XYZ file of C-alpha atoms in Angstrom:
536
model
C -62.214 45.869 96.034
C -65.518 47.267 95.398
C -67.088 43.975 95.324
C -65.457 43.314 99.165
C -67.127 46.965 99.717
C -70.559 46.098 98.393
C -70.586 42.969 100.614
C -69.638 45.010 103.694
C -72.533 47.586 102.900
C -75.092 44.728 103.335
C -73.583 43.393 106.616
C -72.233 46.636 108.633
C -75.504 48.598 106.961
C -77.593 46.192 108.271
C -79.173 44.917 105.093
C -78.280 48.105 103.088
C -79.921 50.556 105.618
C -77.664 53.435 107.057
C -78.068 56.662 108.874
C -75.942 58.636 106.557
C -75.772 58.758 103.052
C -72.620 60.822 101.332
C -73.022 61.533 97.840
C -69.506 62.546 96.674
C -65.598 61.861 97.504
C -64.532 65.331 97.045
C -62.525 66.380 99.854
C -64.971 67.999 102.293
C -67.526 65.062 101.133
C -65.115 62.465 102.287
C -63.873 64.782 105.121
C -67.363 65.472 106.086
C -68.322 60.830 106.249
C -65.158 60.761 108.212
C -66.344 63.235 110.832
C -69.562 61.630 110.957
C -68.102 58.133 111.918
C -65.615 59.564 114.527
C -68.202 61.701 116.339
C -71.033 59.164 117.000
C -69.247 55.315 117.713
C -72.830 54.141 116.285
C -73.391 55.823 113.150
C -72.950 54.096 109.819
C -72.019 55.936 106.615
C -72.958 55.108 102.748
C -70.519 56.885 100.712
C -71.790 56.898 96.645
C -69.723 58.168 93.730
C -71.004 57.617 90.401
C -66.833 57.832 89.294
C -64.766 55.690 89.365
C -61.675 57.323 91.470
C -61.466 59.295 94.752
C -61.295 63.214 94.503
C -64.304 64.309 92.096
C -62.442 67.668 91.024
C -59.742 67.216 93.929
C -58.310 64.206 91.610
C -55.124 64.121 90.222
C -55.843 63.730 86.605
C -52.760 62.528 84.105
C -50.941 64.056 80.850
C -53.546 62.341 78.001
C -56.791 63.061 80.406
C -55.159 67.129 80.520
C -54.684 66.898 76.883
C -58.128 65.501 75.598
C -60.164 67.583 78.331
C -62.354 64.999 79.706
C -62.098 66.651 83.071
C -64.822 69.006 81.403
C -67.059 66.853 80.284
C -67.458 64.891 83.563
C -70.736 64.901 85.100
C -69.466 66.660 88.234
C -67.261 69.113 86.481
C -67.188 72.582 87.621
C -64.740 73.577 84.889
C -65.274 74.600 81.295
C -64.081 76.474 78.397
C -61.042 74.282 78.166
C -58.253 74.925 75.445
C -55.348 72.761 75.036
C -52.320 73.460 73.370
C -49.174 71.214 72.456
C -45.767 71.710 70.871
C -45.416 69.270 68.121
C -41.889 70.381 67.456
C -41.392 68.776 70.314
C -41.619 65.643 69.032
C -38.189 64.110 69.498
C -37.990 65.144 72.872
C -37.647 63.305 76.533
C -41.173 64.247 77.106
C -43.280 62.059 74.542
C -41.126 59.109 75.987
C -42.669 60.015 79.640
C -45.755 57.816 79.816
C -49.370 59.780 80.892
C -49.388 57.801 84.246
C -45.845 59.986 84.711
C -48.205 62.761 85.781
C -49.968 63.791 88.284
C -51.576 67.021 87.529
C -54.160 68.997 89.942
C -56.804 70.844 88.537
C -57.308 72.787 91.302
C -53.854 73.322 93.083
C -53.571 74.085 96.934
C -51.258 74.740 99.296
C -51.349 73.914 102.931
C -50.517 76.094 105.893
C -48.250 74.038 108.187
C -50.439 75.163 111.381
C -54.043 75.041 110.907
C -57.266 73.190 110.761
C -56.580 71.310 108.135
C -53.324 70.185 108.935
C -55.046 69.527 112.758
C -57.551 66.965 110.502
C -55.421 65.399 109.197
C -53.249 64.374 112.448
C -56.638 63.596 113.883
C -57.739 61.559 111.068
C -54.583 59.729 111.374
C -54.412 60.639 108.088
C -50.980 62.502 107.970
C -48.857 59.345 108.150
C -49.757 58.437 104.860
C -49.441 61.607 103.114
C -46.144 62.930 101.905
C -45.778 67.006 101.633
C -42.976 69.031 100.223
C -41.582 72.770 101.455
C -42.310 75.332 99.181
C -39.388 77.037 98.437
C -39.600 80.547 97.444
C -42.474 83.712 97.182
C -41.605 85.994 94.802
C -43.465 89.158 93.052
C -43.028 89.829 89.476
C -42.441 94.097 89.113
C -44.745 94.918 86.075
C -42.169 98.460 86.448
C -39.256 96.948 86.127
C -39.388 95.192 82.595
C -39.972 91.762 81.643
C -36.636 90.547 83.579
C -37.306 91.796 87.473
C -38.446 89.226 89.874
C -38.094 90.036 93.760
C -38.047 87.833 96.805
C -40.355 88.267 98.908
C -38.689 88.517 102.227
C -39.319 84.885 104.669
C -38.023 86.728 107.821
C -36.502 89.379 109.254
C -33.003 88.224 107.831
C -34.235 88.583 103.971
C -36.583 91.460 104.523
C -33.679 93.774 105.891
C -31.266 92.102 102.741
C -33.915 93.638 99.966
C -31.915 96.738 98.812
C -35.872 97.594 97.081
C -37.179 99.276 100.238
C -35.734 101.917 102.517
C -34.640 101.220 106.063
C -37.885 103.355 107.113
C -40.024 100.793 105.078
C -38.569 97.969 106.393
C -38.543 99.113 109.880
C -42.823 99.537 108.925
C -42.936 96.355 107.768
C -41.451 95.053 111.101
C -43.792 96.720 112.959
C -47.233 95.325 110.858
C -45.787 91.763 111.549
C -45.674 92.087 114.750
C -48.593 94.465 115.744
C -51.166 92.026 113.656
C -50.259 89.178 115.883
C -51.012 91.643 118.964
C -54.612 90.175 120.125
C -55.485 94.351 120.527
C -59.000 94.694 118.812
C -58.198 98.468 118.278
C -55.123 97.276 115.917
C -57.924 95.367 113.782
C -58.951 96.268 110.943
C -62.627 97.089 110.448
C -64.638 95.015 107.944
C -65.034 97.336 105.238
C -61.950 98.972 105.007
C -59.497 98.227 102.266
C -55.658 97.289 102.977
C -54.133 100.311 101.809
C -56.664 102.443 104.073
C -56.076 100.487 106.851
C -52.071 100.321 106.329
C -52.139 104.286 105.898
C -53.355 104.965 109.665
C -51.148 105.175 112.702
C -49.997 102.567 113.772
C -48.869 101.454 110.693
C -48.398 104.943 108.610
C -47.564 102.782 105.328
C -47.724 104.713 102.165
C -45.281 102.848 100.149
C -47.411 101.320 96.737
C -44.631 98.760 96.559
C -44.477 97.628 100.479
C -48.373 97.826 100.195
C -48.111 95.195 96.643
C -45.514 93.026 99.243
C -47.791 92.793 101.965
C -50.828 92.072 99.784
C -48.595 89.483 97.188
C -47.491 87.605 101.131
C -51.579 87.315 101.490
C -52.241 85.969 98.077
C -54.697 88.287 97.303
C -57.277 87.727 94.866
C -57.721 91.478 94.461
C -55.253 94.511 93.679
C -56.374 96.558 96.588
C -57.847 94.020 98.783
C -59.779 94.185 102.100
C -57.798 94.703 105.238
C -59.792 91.555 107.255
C -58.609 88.710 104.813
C -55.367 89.497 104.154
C -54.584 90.120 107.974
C -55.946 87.063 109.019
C -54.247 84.911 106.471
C -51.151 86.596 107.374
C -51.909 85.727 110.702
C -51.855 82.104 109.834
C -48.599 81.928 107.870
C -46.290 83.708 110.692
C -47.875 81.111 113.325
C -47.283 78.952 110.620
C -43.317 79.734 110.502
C -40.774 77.083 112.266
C -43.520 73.951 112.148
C -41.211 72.469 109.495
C -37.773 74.310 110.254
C -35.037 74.155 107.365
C -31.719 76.365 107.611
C -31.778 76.038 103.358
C -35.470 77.730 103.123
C -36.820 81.524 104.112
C -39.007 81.023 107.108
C -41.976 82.100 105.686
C -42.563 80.304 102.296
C -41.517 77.205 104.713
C -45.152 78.048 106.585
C -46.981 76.484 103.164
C -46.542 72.681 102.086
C -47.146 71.788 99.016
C -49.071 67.841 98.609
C -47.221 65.172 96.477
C -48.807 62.971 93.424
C -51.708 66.217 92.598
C -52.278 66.341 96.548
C -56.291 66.888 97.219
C -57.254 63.529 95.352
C -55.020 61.932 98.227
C -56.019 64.070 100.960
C -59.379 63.089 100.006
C -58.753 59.197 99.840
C -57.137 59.480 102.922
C -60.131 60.263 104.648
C -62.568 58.221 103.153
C -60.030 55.373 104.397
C -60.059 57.181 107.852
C -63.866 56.495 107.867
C -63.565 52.995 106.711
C -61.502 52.131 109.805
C -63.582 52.663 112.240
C -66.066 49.722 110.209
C -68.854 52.054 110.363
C -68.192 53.491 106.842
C -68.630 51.829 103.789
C -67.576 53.522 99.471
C -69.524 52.464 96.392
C -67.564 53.778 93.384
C -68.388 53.635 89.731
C -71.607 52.771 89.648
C -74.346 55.329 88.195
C -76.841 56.577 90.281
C -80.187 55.310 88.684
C -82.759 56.974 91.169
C -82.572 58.959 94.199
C -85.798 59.531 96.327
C -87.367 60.297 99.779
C -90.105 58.291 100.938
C -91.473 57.246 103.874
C -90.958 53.493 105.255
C -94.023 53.453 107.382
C -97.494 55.543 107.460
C -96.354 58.677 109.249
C -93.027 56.814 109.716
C -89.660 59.048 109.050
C -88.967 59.641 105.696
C -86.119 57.917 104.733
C -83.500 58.385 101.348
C -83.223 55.297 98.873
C -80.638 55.087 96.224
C -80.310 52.806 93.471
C -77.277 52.242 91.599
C -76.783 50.449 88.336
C -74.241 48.102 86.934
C -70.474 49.134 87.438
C -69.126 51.382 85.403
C -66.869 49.324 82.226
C -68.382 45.531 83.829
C -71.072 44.335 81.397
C -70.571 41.368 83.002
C -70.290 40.193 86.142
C -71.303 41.675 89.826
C -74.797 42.676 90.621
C -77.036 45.002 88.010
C -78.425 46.704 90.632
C -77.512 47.982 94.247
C -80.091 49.737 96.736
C -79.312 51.471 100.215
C -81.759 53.781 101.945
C -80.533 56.460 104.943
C -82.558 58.404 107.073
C -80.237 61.813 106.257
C -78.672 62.701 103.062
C -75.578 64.862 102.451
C -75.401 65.669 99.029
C -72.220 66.974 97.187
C -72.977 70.550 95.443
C -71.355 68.999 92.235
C -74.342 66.085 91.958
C -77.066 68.708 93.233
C -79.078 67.885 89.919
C -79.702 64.733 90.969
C -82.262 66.363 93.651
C -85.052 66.000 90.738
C -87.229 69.537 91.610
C -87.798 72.709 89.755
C -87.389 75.153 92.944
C -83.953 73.411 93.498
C -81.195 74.353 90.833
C -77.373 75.822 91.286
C -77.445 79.250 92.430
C -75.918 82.365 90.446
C -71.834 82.655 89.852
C -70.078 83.834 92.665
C -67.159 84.074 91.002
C -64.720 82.580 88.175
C -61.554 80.999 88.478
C -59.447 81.136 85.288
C -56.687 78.575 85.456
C -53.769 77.115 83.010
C -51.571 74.079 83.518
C -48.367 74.127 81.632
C -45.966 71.337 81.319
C -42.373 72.568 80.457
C -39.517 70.573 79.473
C -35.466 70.960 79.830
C -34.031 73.689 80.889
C -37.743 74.718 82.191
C -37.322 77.612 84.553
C -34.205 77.233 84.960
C -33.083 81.180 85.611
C -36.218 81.535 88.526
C -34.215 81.248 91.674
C -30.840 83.085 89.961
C -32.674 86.203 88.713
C -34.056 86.606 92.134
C -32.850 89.867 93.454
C -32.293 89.248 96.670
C -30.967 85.178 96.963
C -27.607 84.508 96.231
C -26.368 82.070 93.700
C -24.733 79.786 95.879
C -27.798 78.824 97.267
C -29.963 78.555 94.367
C -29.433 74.485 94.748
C -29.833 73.942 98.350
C -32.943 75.978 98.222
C -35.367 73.441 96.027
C -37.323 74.756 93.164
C -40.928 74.820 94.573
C -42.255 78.527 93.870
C -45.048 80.615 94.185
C -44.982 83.922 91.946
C -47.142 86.956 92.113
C -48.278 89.001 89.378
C -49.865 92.089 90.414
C -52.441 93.759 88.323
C -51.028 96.311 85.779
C -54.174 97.855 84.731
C -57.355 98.807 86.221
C -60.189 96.457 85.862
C -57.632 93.213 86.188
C -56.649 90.707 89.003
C -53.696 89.760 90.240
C -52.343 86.325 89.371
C -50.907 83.794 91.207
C -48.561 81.009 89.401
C -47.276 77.751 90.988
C -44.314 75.772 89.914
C -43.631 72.921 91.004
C -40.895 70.619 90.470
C -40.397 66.596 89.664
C -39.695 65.856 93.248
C -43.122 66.608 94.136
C -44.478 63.326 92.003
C -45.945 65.359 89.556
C -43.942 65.116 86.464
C -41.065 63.268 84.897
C -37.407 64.805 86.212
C -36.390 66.855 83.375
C -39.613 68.821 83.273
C -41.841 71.218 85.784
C -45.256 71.898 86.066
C -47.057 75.773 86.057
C -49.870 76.624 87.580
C -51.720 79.234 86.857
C -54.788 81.073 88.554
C -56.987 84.299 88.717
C -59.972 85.006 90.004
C -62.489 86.903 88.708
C -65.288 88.289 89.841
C -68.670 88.672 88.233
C -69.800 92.066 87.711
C -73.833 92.471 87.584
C -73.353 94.419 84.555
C -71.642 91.013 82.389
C -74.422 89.336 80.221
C -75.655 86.205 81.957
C -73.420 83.484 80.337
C -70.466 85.723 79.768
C -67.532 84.019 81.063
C -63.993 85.600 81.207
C -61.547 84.085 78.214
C -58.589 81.921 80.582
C -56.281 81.942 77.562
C -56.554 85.813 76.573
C -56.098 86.286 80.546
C -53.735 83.824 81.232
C -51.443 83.294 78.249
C -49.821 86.337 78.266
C -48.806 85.847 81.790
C -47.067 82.331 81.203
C -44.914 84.032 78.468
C -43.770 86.477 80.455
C -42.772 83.895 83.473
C -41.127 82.142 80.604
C -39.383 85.056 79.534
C -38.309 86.107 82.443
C -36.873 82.606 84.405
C -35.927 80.617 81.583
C -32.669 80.249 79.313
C -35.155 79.685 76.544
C -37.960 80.845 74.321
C -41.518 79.526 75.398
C -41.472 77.592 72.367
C -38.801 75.592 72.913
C -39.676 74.341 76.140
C -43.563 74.679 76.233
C -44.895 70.927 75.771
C -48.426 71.034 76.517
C -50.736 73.343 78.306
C -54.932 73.514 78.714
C -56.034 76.989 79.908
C -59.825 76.633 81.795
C -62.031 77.930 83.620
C -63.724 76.994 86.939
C -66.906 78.731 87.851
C -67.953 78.731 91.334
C -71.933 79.267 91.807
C -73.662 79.798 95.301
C -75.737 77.354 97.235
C -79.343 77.056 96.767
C -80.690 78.757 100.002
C -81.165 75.328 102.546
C -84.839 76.212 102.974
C -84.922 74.969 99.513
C -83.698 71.518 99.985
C -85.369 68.499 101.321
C -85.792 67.520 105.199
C -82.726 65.512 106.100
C -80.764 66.974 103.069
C -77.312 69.212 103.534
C -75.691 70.390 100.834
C -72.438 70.234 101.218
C -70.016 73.125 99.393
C -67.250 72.092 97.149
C -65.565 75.204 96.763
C -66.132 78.478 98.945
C -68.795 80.885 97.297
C -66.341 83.745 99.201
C -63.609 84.719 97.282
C -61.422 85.419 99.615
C -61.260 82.078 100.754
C -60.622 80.566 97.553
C -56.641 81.465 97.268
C -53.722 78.662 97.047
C -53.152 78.678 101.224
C -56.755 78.985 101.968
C -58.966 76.729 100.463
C -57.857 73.852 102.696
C -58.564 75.673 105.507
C -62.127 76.341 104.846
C -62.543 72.744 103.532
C -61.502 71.861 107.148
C -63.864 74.366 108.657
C -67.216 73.594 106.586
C -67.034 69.711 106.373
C -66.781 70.115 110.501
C -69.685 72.170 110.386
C -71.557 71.013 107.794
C -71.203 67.141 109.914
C -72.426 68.921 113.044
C -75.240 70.250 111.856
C -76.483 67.065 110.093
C -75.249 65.021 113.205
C -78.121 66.960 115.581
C -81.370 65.209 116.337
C -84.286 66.731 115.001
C -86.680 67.989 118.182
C -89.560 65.633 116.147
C -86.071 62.576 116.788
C -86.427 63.523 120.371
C -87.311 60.761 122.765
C -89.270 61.537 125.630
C -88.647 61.483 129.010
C -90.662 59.316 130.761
C-alpha cells in the first residue's frame, strides 16, 4: 500500500513537489489535508507520519500495547506517568483467552453530538457511510451524600425529569423553564462571560437555588469544574437539546440519545476516514512509517519563494527492500503540535501547561457492571435490557480543591472488547495552578483509583478484585501553542487538543476539532499579498 502511495506522490506531486505539506494523521491533521483538497480542485497535499498507523493519539491502541505502555513512549505522545495494573488471579479466566487484537481501546475517549460540526464533516466528507456509531444509553450522577450505593438518572426529557421523586415539583417546574429559556435567542437571557453557573442560575429568570438541581444541570454539561462558568455549560447544553430526536429510539431517554458514541476506539477511524476522503479526490497523497530525517526551508531560486523539503528514511521494520530515502518539498507547511520539535530553533519550543488530563482505562470482566442500570433510581427494571449498557457517570467533586470526574463505560457491542467484559473510562481535568512547582504533575492513580472502586462498588454484584483485569491510569498534559509570530513563513501549527478547558470534555472535543482544522485550512489556504499576481 505504501509503496502504491509513494509512486502516486511522484506522479500526482509532480515529481515530489506539492503545495501542502501535513505533518501528522491526528484527526484535525487529517481533517485539516482533507479540507485543503476539497476547497481548491488544484491543490495537492503531502501527508507525512513518521508512525506507522492512522490516529497519532486518536488511535485505537490494543490490550498488550495498554498493558506495556508504549503509547508513552511514542515520539508524539502527549501522555505520561503511566501505571498499569493487572489481576493475576485472574488467570483462569475468559479474558486471557481474548486475544490483544480483541481490543480496541481509546486513549482519549469522545463522544459525538448527533447535530453539529463535526457530525456536518463528516456527511460532507462522505465520510459517515463508513463509520459505525452507537447510542449512548444512560447519564447518570453519582450522590457523594447518599453513600457508596446512590446513583441517579439524569432526566433525558420531560417524561424522566418529572419521574425523579429527588426534586420537588417547584424544581422541576425550574428546570423546565432553563431548558427552554436557553434555547430563546434573547441576549438578555445570556449569561455574561464571567459569571459562574450558580450566579447566573440564582437570578430571575431562572431563581434556582437548589445545590442538587444546580450539580444536575452542571453533570448534563459535563463540566470540567464544580462550579463552572455559565457561557460553556449553556452553550453545550444548547447543543445536546438541538441534538435530541436526530437518532430517535422509544428504548433510550431523549437526551443521552443526543451523544454517539464511535465503534472499534472511534477517533483513529474518524481520522482514517478523512485522510481517505482526501485521497479521493487524487490530489492527496499519505507516507506512513517512515522517519523524518530532515525538515528545512530553503529557497529554490535567488529571491525565489522559500519552499519546505522533507526527507524521509527507510520504512519503518523494512531493512530491505523499497527506497532508503524519499524527498518532497511544499511551498506551505502545516505542522502537527505533537511533531513541533522537529521545527529545529531555540525561540520555537511547546508552550507552558494549560492544563492536565488524568485518565484510567479499566477492563472488567463477568458480571462487570452488571447492577449500573438496576440501581438507577429512577429506570425501571423491566427496561434495564432494552435500554443498552452504554453510560456516562458523573462524579461531582466532594471536597474543595477537586474536579469533578467523568467515567465512560462502554460495552462489547461497541467493538471494543470481548462480550463478557466492558471497558471504563475514566477522566479529570485539572488545572494548573501558578503556585505548583514547574514539573509537578497531578498523581492519575491517587486521583482516579479511588473513583473506579467506588463505581465498582456501587454497580457491580462483585468486589473490584474479582472482576478488575487490567487497568493503566495516565496522564495527558495539554501545553499551549507557541505564539504563530514564532513560527516560520508558510508554517501553521495545527492544535491537537484545545489549550481551553472547557472545550476539552467527552461531547466537545469533536466539535472544536471540526471548528479549528476548518480554520486552521482557511487560513493556510489564503494567498500571501507578496503571492498576489498583478493586474495588468
Amino acid at each position: 500500500m505504501e509503496h502504491q502511495h509513494e509512486h502516486k506522490a511522484r506522479s500526482e506531486g509532480k515529481d515530489g513537489q506539492f503545495d501542502y505539506l501535513v505533518i501528522g494523521t491526528g484527526l484535525c491533521e487529517s481533517m485539516v489535508a482533507y479540507h485543503l483538497t476539497a476547497s481548491d480542485p488544484a491543490a495537492t497535499v503531502i501527508q507525512v507520519d513518521p508512525s506507522s498507523v492512522y490516529g497519532q493519539s486518536w488511535a485505537a491502541v490494543q490490550l498488550a500495547q495498554l498493558q506495556q505502555a508504549t503509547f508513552t513512549t511514542a515520539a508524539w505522545s502527549a501522555f505520561c506517568s503511566a501505571t498499569t495494573t493487572g489481576d493475576s488471579s485472574s488467570s483462569s479466566s475468559s479474558s486471557t483467552s481474548s486475544s490483544s487484537s480483541s481490543y480496541a481501546l481509546s486513549l482519549q475517549p469522545t463522544l459525538v453530538p448527533a447535530r453539529g460540526a463535526f457530525v456536518d464533516a463528516l456527511i460532507a466528507a462522505n465520510v459517515a457511510p463508513y463509520l459505525s456509531f452507537q447510542l449512548l444509553h444512560h447519564f447518570i450522577l453519582a450522590q457523594p451524600d447518599h453513600g457508596h450505593h446512590s446513583l441517579l438518572s439524569l432526566p433525558g426529557s420531560k417524561h424522566d425529569l418529572f419521574r425523579m421523586p429527588e426534586l420537588s415539583l417547584l424544581d422541576k417546574r425550574l428546570l423546565m423553564r432553563f431548558f427552554q429559556s436557553i434555547q430563546d435567542p434573547d441576549p438578555l437571557v445570556s449569561p455574561s462571560p464571567d459569571q459562574s453557573l450558580s450566579e447566573y442560575l440564582s437570578r430571575p429568570p431562572f431563581s434556582i437555588t437548589n445545590p442538587r438541581l444546580i450539580s444536575i444541570i452542571g453533570a448534563l454539561a459535563l463540566s470540567a469544574q464544580e462550579d463552572p462558568a455559565a457561557l460553556p455549560v449553556v452553550s453545550r447544553l444548547k447543543k445536546l437539546l438541538n441534538a435530541i430526536g436526530r437518532h430517535p429510539s422509544a428504548t433510550v431517554s431523549a437526551l443521552p440519545a443526543a451523544l454517539l458514541l464511535g465503534e472499534y476506539g472511534g477517533g483513529g477511524e474518524w481520522a482514517e476516514g478523512f485522510v481517505r476522503a482526501a485521497a479521493v479526490t487524487g490530489r492527496a497523497t499519505q507516507v506512513l512509517g517512515r522517519p523524518i530525517l530532515s525538515l528545512v526551508q530553503e529557497a529554490t531560486e535567488a529571491e525565489g519563494p522559500r519552499r519546505w523539503t522533507i526527507r524521509l528514511g527507510r520504512q519503518t521494520g523494512h531493512t530491505v527492500g523499497g527506497e532508503d530515502g524519499l524527498e518532497f518539498s511544499a511551498s506551505r507547511l502545516l505542522l502537527s503540535q505533537e511533531y513541533l520539535s522537529l521545527l529545529d530553533h531555540p525561540a520555537i519550543h511547546p508552550g507552558p501547561t494549560a492544563y492536565t488530563i488524568c485518565r484510567t482505562i479499566a477492563i472488567l470482566g463477568p458480571p462487570a457492571l452488571d447492577q449500573l442500570v438496576h440501581k438507577l433510581d429512577t429506570v425501571p427494571s423491566s427496561s434495564v435490557e432494552s435500554r443498552g449498557g452504554h453510560s456516562l457517570v458523573v462524579f461531582p467533586a466532594e471536597d474543595a480543591g477537586q474536579e469533578p470526574v467523568h467515567a465512560l463505560v462502554v460495552g462489547p457491542e461497541s467493538g471494543s472488547c470481548p462480550d463478557d467484559q466492558q471497558v471504563v473510562y475514566l477522566s479529570s481535568i485539572i488545572l494548573t495552578n501558578p503556585s505548583d512547582a514547574p514539573h509537578t504533575a497531578p498523581d492519575p492513580v491517587a486521583r482516579l483509583q479511588p473513583i473506579l472502586h467506588r463505581l465498582i462498588h456501587s454497580a457491580s454484584s462483585e468486589v473490584p478484585e474479582h472482576i478488575l483485569r487490567c487497568s493503566a491510569f495516565y496522564s495527558q498534559r495539554v501545553s499551549h501553542p507557541p505564539p504563530a509570530s514564532f513560527l516560520p513563513s508558510h508554517t501553521w501549527l495545527v492544535p491537537c487538543w484545545p489549550a481551553d478547558f472547557e472545550r476539552a470534555g467527552f461531547a466537545e472535543v469533536v466539535e472544536w476539532a471540526a471548528e479549528t482544522s476548518q480554520n486552521v485550512a482557511d487560513l493556510a489556504s489564503k494567498r500571501d499579498p507578496a503571492e498576489t499576481i498583478p493586474l495588468e
